[in-house]
Coordinates of C-alpha atoms in Angstrom, one line a residue:
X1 CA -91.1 -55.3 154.1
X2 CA -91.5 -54.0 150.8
X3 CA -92.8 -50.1 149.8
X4 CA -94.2 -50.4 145.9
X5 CA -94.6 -46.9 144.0
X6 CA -97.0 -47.5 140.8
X7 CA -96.3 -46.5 137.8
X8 CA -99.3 -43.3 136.2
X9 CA -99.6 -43.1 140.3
X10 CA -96.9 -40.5 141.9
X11 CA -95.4 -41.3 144.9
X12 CA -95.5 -37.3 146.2
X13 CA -99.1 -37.4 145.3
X14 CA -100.8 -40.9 146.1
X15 CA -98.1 -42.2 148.3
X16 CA -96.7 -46.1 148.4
X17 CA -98.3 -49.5 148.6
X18 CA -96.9 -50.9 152.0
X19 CA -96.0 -54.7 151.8
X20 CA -94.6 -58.1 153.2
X21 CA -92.1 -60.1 151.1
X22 CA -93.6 -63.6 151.2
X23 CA -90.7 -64.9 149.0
X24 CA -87.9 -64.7 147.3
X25 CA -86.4 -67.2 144.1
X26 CA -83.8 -69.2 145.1
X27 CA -81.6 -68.3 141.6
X28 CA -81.7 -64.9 139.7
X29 CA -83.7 -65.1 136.8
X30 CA -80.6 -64.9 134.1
X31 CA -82.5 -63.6 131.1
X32 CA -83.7 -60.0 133.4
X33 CA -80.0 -59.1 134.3
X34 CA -79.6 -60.9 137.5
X35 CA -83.1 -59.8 138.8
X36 CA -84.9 -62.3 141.2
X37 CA -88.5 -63.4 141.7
X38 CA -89.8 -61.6 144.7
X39 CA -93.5 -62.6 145.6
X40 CA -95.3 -59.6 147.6
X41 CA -98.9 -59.3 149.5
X42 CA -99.9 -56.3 149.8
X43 CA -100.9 -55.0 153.9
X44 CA -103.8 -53.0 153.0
X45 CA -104.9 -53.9 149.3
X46 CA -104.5 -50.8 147.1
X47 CA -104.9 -48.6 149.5
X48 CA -101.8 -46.4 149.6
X49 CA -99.7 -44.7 152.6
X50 CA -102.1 -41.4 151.8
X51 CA -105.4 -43.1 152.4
X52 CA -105.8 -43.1 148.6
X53 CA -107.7 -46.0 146.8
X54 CA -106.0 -47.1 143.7
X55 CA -108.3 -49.0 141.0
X56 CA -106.9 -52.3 140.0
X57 CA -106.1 -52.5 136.6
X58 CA -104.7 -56.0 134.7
X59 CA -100.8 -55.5 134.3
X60 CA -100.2 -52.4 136.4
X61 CA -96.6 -51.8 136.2
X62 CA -94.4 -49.8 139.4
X63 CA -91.2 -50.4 141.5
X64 CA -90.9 -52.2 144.7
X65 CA -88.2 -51.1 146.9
X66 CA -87.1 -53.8 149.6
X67 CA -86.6 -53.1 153.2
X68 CA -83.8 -54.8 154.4
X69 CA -82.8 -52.6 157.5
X70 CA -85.1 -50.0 159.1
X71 CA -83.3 -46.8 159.5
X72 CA -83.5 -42.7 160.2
X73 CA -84.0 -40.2 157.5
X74 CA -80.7 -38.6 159.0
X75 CA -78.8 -41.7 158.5
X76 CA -80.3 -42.4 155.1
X77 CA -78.8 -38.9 154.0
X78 CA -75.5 -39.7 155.8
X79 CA -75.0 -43.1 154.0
X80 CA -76.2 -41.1 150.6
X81 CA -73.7 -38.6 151.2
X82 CA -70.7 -40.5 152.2
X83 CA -71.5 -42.9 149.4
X84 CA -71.4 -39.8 146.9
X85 CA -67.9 -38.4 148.4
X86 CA -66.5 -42.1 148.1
X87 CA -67.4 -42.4 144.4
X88 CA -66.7 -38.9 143.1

């Protein structure tokens, strides 16, 4: 699972594109600091997590954040915080 935020299109007030990783590259693409190819579909189109319909535009620009484990808020602000302690 994937959640995309678009860029001109604030999380806090549109919400996220939910989606499904379809794939992943098999080698980092070198020349984008170790980045890799991830290829996305989107669950509902462009309608966000708020019901909002985004228009489509040609090169819309955002982040994709990449589900790899589901877990709690609480645990989310535990990991956060034990992360910050370690690497004060």
């Amino acid at each position: 699972k994937a959640n995309i935020s678009l860029t001109g299109y604030p999380e806090q007030e549109y919400g996220i594109l939910r989606s499904t990783v379809q794939s992943i590259g098999m080698l980092p693409e070198w020349e984008q600091n170790n980045t890799y190819l991830v290829e996305l579909s989107l669950n509902n189109g462009l309608k966000t997590s708020y019901n909002n319909s985004i228009p489509l535009q040609y090169e819309m620009t955002g982040i994709a954040e990449i589900i790899t484990e589901e877990r709690s808020i609480l645990q989310r602000i535990i990991n956060q915080s034990l992360h910050f302690m370690k690497n004060r």
